[in-house]
Short mmCIF file of C-alpha atoms in Angstrom, two decimals:
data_model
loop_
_atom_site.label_atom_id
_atom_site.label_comp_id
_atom_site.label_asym_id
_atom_site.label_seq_id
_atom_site.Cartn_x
_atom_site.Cartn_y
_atom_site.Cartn_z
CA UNK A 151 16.53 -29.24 28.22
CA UNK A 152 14.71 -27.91 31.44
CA UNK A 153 17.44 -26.26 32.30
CA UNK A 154 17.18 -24.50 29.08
CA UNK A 155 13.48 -23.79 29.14
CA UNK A 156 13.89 -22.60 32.66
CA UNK A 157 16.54 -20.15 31.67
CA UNK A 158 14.54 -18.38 28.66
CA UNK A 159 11.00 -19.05 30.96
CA UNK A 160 9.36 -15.53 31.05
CA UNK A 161 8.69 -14.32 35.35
CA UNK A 162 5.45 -13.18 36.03
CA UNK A 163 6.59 -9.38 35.18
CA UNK A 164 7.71 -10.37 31.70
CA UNK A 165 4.13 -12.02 31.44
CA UNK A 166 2.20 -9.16 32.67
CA UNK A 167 4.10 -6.50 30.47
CA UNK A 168 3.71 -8.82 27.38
CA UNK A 169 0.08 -9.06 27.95
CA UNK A 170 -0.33 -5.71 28.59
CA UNK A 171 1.65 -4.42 25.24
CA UNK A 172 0.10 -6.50 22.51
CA UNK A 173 -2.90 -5.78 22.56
CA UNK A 174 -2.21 -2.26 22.11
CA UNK A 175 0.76 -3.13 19.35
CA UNK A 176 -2.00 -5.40 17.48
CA UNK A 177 -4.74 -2.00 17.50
CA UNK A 178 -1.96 0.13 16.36
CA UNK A 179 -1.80 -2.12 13.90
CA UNK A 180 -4.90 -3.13 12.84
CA UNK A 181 -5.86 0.98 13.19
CA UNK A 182 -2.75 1.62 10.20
CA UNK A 183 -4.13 -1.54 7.93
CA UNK A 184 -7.43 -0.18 7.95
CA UNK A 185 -5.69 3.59 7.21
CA UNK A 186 -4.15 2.10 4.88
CA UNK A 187 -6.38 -0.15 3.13
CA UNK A 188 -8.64 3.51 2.71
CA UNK A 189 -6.07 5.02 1.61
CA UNK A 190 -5.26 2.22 -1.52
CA UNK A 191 -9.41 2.62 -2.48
CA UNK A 192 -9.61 6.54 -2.29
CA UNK A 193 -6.41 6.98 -4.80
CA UNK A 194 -7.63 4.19 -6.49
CA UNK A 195 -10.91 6.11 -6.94
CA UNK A 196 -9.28 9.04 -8.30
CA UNK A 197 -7.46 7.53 -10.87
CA UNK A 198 -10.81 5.74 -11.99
CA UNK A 199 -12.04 9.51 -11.80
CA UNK A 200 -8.91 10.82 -13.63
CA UNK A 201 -9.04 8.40 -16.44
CA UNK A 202 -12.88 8.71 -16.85
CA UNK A 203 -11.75 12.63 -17.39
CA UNK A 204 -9.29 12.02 -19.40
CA UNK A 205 -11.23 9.62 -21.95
CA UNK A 206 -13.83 12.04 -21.29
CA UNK A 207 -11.62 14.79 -22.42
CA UNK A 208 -10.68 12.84 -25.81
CA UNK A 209 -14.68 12.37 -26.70
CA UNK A 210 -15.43 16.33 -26.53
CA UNK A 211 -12.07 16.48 -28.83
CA UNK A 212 -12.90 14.01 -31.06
CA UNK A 213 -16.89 15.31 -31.21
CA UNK A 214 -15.49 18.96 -31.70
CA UNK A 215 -13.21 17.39 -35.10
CA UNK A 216 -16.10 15.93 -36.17
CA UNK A 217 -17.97 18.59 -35.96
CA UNK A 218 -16.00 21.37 -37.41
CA UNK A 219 -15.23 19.31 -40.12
CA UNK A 220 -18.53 19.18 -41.05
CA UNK A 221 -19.57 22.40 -40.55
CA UNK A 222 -16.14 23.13 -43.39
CA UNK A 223 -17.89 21.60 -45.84
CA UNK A 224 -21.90 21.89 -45.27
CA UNK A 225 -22.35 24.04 -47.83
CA UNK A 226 -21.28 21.78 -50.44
CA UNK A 227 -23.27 18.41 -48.58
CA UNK A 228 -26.28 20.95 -47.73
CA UNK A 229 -26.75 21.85 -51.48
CA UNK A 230 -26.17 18.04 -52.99
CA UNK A 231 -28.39 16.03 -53.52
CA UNK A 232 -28.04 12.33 -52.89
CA UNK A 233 -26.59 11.37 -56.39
CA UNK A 234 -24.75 14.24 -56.83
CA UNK A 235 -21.19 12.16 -57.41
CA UNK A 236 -19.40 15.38 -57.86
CA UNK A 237 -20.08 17.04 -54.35
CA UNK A 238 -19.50 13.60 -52.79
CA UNK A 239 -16.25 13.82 -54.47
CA UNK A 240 -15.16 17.20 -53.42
CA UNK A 241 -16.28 16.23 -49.69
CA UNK A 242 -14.12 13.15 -49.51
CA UNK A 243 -11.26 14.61 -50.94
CA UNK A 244 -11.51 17.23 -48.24
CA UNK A 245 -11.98 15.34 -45.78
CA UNK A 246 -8.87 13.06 -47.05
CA UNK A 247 -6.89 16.08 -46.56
CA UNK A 248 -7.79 16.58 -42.88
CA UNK A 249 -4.95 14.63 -41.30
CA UNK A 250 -3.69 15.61 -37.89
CA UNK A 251 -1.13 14.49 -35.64
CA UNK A 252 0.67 11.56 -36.27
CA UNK A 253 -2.34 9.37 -36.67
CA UNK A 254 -5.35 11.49 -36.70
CA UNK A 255 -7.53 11.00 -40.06
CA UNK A 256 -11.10 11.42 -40.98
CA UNK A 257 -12.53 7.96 -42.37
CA UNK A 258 -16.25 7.32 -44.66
CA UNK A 259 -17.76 4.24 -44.81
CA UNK A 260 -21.69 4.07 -46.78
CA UNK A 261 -23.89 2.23 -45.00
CA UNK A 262 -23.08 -0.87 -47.05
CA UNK A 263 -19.00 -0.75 -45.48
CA UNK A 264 -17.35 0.29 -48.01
CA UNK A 265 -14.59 2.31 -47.35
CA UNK A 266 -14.76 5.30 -49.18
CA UNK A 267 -12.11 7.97 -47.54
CA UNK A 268 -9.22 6.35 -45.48
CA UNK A 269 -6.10 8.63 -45.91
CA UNK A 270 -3.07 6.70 -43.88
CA UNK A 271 -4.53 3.07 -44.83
CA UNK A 272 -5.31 4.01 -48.84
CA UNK A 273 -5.21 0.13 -49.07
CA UNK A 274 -9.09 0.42 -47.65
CA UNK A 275 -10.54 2.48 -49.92
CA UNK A 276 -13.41 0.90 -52.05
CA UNK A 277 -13.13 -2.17 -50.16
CA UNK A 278 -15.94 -3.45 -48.31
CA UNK A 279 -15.47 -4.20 -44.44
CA UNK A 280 -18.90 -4.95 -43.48
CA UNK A 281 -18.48 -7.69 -40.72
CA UNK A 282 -14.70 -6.51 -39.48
CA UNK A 283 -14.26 -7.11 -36.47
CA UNK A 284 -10.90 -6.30 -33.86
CA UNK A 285 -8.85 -9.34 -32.22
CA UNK A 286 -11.15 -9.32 -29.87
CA UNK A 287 -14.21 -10.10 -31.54
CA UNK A 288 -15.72 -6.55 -31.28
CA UNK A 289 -17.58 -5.29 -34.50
CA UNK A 290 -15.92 -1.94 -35.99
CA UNK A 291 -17.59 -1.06 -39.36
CA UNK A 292 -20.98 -2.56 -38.58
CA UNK A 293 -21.16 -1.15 -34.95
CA UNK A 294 -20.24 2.41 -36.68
CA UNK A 295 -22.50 2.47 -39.14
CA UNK A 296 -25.42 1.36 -36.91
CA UNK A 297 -24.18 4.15 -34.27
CA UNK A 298 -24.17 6.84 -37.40
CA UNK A 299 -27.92 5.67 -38.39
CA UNK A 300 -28.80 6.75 -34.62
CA UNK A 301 -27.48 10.08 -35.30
CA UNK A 302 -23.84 9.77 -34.51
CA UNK A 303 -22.05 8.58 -31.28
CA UNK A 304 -18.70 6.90 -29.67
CA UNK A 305 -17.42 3.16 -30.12
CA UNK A 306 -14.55 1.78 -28.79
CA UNK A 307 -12.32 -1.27 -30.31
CA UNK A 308 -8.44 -1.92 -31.00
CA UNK A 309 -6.83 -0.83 -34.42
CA UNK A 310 -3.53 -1.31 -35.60
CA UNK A 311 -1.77 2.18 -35.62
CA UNK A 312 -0.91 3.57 -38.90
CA UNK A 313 2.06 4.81 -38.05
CA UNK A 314 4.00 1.17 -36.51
CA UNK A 315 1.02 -1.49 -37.21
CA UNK A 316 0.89 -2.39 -33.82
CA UNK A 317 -2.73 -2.81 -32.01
CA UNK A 318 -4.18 -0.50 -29.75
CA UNK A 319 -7.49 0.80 -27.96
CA UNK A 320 -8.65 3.39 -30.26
CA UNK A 321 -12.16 5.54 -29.17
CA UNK A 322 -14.10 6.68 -32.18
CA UNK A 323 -16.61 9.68 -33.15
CA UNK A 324 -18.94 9.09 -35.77
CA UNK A 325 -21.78 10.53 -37.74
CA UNK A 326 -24.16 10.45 -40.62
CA UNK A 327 -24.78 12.13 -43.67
CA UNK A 328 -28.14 10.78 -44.14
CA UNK A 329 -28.98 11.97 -47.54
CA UNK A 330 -25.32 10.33 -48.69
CA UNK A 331 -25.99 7.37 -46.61
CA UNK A 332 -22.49 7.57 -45.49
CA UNK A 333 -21.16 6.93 -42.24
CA UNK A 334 -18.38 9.85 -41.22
CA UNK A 335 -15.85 10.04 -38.54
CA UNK A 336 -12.09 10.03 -37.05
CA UNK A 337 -10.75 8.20 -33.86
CA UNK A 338 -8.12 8.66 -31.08
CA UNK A 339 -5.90 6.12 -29.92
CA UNK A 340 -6.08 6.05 -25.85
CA UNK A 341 -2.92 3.47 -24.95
CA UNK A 342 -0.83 6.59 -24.05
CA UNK A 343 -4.20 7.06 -21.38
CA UNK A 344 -3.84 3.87 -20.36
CA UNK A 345 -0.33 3.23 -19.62
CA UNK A 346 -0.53 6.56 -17.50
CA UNK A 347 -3.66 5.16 -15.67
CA UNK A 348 -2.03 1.90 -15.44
CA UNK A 349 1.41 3.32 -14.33
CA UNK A 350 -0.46 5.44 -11.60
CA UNK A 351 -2.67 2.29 -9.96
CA UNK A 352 0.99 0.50 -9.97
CA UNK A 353 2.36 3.10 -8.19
CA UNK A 354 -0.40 2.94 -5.64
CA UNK A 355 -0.17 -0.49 -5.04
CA UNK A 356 3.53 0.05 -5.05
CA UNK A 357 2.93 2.78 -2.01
CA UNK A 358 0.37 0.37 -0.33
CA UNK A 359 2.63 -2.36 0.05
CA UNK A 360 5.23 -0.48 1.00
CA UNK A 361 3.08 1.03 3.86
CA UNK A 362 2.07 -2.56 4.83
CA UNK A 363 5.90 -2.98 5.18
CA UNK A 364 6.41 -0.04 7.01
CA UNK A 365 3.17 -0.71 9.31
CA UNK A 366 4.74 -4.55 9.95
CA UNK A 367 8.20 -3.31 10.70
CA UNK A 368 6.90 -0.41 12.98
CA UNK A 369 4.30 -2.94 15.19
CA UNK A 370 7.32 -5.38 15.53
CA UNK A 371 9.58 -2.59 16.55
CA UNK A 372 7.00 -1.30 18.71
CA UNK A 373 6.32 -5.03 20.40
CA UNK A 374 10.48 -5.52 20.78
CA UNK A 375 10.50 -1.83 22.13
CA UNK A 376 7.69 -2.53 24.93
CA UNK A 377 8.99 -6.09 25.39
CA UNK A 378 12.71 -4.75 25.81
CA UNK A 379 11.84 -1.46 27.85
CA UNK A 380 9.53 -4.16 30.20
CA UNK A 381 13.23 -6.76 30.62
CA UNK A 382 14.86 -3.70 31.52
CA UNK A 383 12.96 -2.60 34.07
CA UNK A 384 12.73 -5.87 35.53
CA UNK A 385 16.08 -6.51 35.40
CA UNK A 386 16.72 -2.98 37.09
CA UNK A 387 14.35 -3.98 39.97
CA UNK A 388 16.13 -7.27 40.29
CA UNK A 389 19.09 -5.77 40.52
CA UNK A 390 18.01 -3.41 43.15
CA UNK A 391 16.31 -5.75 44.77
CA UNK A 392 19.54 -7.95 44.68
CA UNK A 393 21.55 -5.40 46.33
CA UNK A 394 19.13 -4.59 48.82
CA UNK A 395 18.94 -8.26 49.72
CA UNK A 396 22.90 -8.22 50.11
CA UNK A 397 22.61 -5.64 52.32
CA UNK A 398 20.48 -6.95 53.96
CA UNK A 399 22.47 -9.71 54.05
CA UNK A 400 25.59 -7.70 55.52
CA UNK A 401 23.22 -6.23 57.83
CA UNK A 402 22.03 -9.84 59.70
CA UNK A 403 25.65 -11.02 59.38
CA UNK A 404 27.23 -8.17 61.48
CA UNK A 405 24.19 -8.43 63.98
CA UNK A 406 24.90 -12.08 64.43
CA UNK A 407 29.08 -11.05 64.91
CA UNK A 408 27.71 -8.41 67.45
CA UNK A 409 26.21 -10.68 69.12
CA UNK A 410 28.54 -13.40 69.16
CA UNK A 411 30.77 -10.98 70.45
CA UNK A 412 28.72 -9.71 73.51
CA UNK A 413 27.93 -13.11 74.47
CA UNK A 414 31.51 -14.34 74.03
CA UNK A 415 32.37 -10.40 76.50
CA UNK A 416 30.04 -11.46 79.05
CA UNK A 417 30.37 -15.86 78.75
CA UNK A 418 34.21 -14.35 79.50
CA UNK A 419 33.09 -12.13 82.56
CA UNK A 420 31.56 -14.49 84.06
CA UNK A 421 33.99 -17.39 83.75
CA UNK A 422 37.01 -14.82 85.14
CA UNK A 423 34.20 -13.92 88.13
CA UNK A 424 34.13 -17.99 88.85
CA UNK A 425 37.47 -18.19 88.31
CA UNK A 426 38.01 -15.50 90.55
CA UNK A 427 35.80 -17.25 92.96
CA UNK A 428 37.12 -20.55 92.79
CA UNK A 429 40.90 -19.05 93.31
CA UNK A 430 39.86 -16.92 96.54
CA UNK A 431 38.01 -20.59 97.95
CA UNK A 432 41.30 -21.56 97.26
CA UNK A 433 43.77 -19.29 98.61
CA UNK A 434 41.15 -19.22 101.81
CA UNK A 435 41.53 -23.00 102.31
CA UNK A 436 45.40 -22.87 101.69
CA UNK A 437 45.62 -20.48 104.85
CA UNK A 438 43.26 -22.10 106.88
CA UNK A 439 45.52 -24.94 106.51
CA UNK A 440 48.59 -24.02 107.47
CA UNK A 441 46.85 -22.19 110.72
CA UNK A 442 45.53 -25.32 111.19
CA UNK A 443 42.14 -24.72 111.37
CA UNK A 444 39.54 -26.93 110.80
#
């Protein structure tokens, strides 16, 4: 086990390189999460912008409907007076008749809630909805009426579509024919706003977490980069330093054989000089010998 630990131990290079890089790696970082983080609330701010223009857009169209349609018939409303049964019957069958689109319709409601013009749900007319309220719990017919005894204005509440029955956001226009008492206006539904708003902050937070992906892979990438580049420089300078330690090496080792071998030349010079020497003593006492010298 220490043998392991001492294998994969970092030196004091590996240290200093890993010290040195993550800080950086972790403001690179931290600098792209921020980026991107700005990034997420600034689109996210334009597509609050682009659905308040869009919505926006719908209220002028719905105001300008409302509008022209009673600007169609104010002659006959501006002549009546306010039991004049025939003139309200004239106006309500025009404005039955001003259908648009595949939902659009004009609707009348007196101030009591009866229904009094409702050309794709016929099943409302001369029925009283005064309390009606959406799944929700949000007031329709009373909240209309009040808003058309202010003058006229916009309300906003789900309504089953004509055209399938399902339920859906639906932003409304309506105003007043005072002298009538009657409550007069036509509606949009917005879902097709929504879903685009709604499909555009998904793709944003789609493209946000993919840059947090990106910014995670990059920084670890980066920190293996630095890391790796920093082993492979140290391993180069090991390995240089390796072979200059070799040669090094090479370099003591034939000094030492040089040596050896001059002291081994002159250990033999002067052992043939004694030799030498000694023989001549010898050869010198040999003859003195046989002269017979003492």
């Amino acid at each position: 086990m220490q043998n392991l630990r001492a294998r994969f131990a970092l030196t004091y290079a590996q240290k200093l390189t890993l010290l040195a890089a993550v800080p950086l790696v972790l403001a690179v970082a931290a600098i792209a999460f921020v980026v991107a983080l700005q990034a997420k609330a600034l689109a996210l701010r334009e597509i609050t912008t682009l659905e308040t223009e869009l919505l926006n857009a719908k209220k002028v169209e719905l105001r300008n409907y409302v509008t022209q349609a009673r600007n169609g018939f104010y002659f006959v409303y501006g002549s009546a007076s306010p039991d004049d049964t025939a003139a309200k019957a004239r106006v309500a069958q025009i404005l039955a008749a001003m259908i648009y689109g595949e939902e659009g319709q004009f609707f009348v409601y007196d101030y009591d809630g009866t229904a009094l013009v409702s050309p794709r749900e016929t099943d409302r007319i001369n029925g009283n909805f005064a309390g009606e309220k959406d799944s929700r719990g949000t007031a329709v017919v009373d909240e209309l009426i009040e808003i058309a005894r202010q003058g006229g204005g916009y309300h906003t509440y789900l309504w089953p579509k004509p055209s399938t029955g399902e339920e859906a956001q639906m932003i409304t226009y309506v105003t007043s024919f005072p002298s009538w008492q009657w409550a007069v206006g036509t509606g949009v539904f917005i879902d097709d706003v929504l879903a685009s708003v709604a499909t555009a902050r998904s793709d944003v937070l789609a493209r946000v977490q993919r840059t947090f992906l990106y910014i995670g892979v990059i920084t670890v990438a980066a920190l293996l980069l630095v890391f790796g580049t920093g082993m492979f420089v140290n391993l180069r300078e090991r390995r240089l330093a390796d072979a200059k330690l070799k040669e090094l090496t090479q370099r003591v080792f034939d000094a030492q054989e040089e040596e050896r071998g001059r002291v081994a030349r002159e250990l033999h010079d002067g052992i043939s000089q004694i030799l030498v020497g000694v023989r001549y003593a010898l050869e010198n006492t040999r003859r003195r010998l046989e002269r017979g010298d003492p």
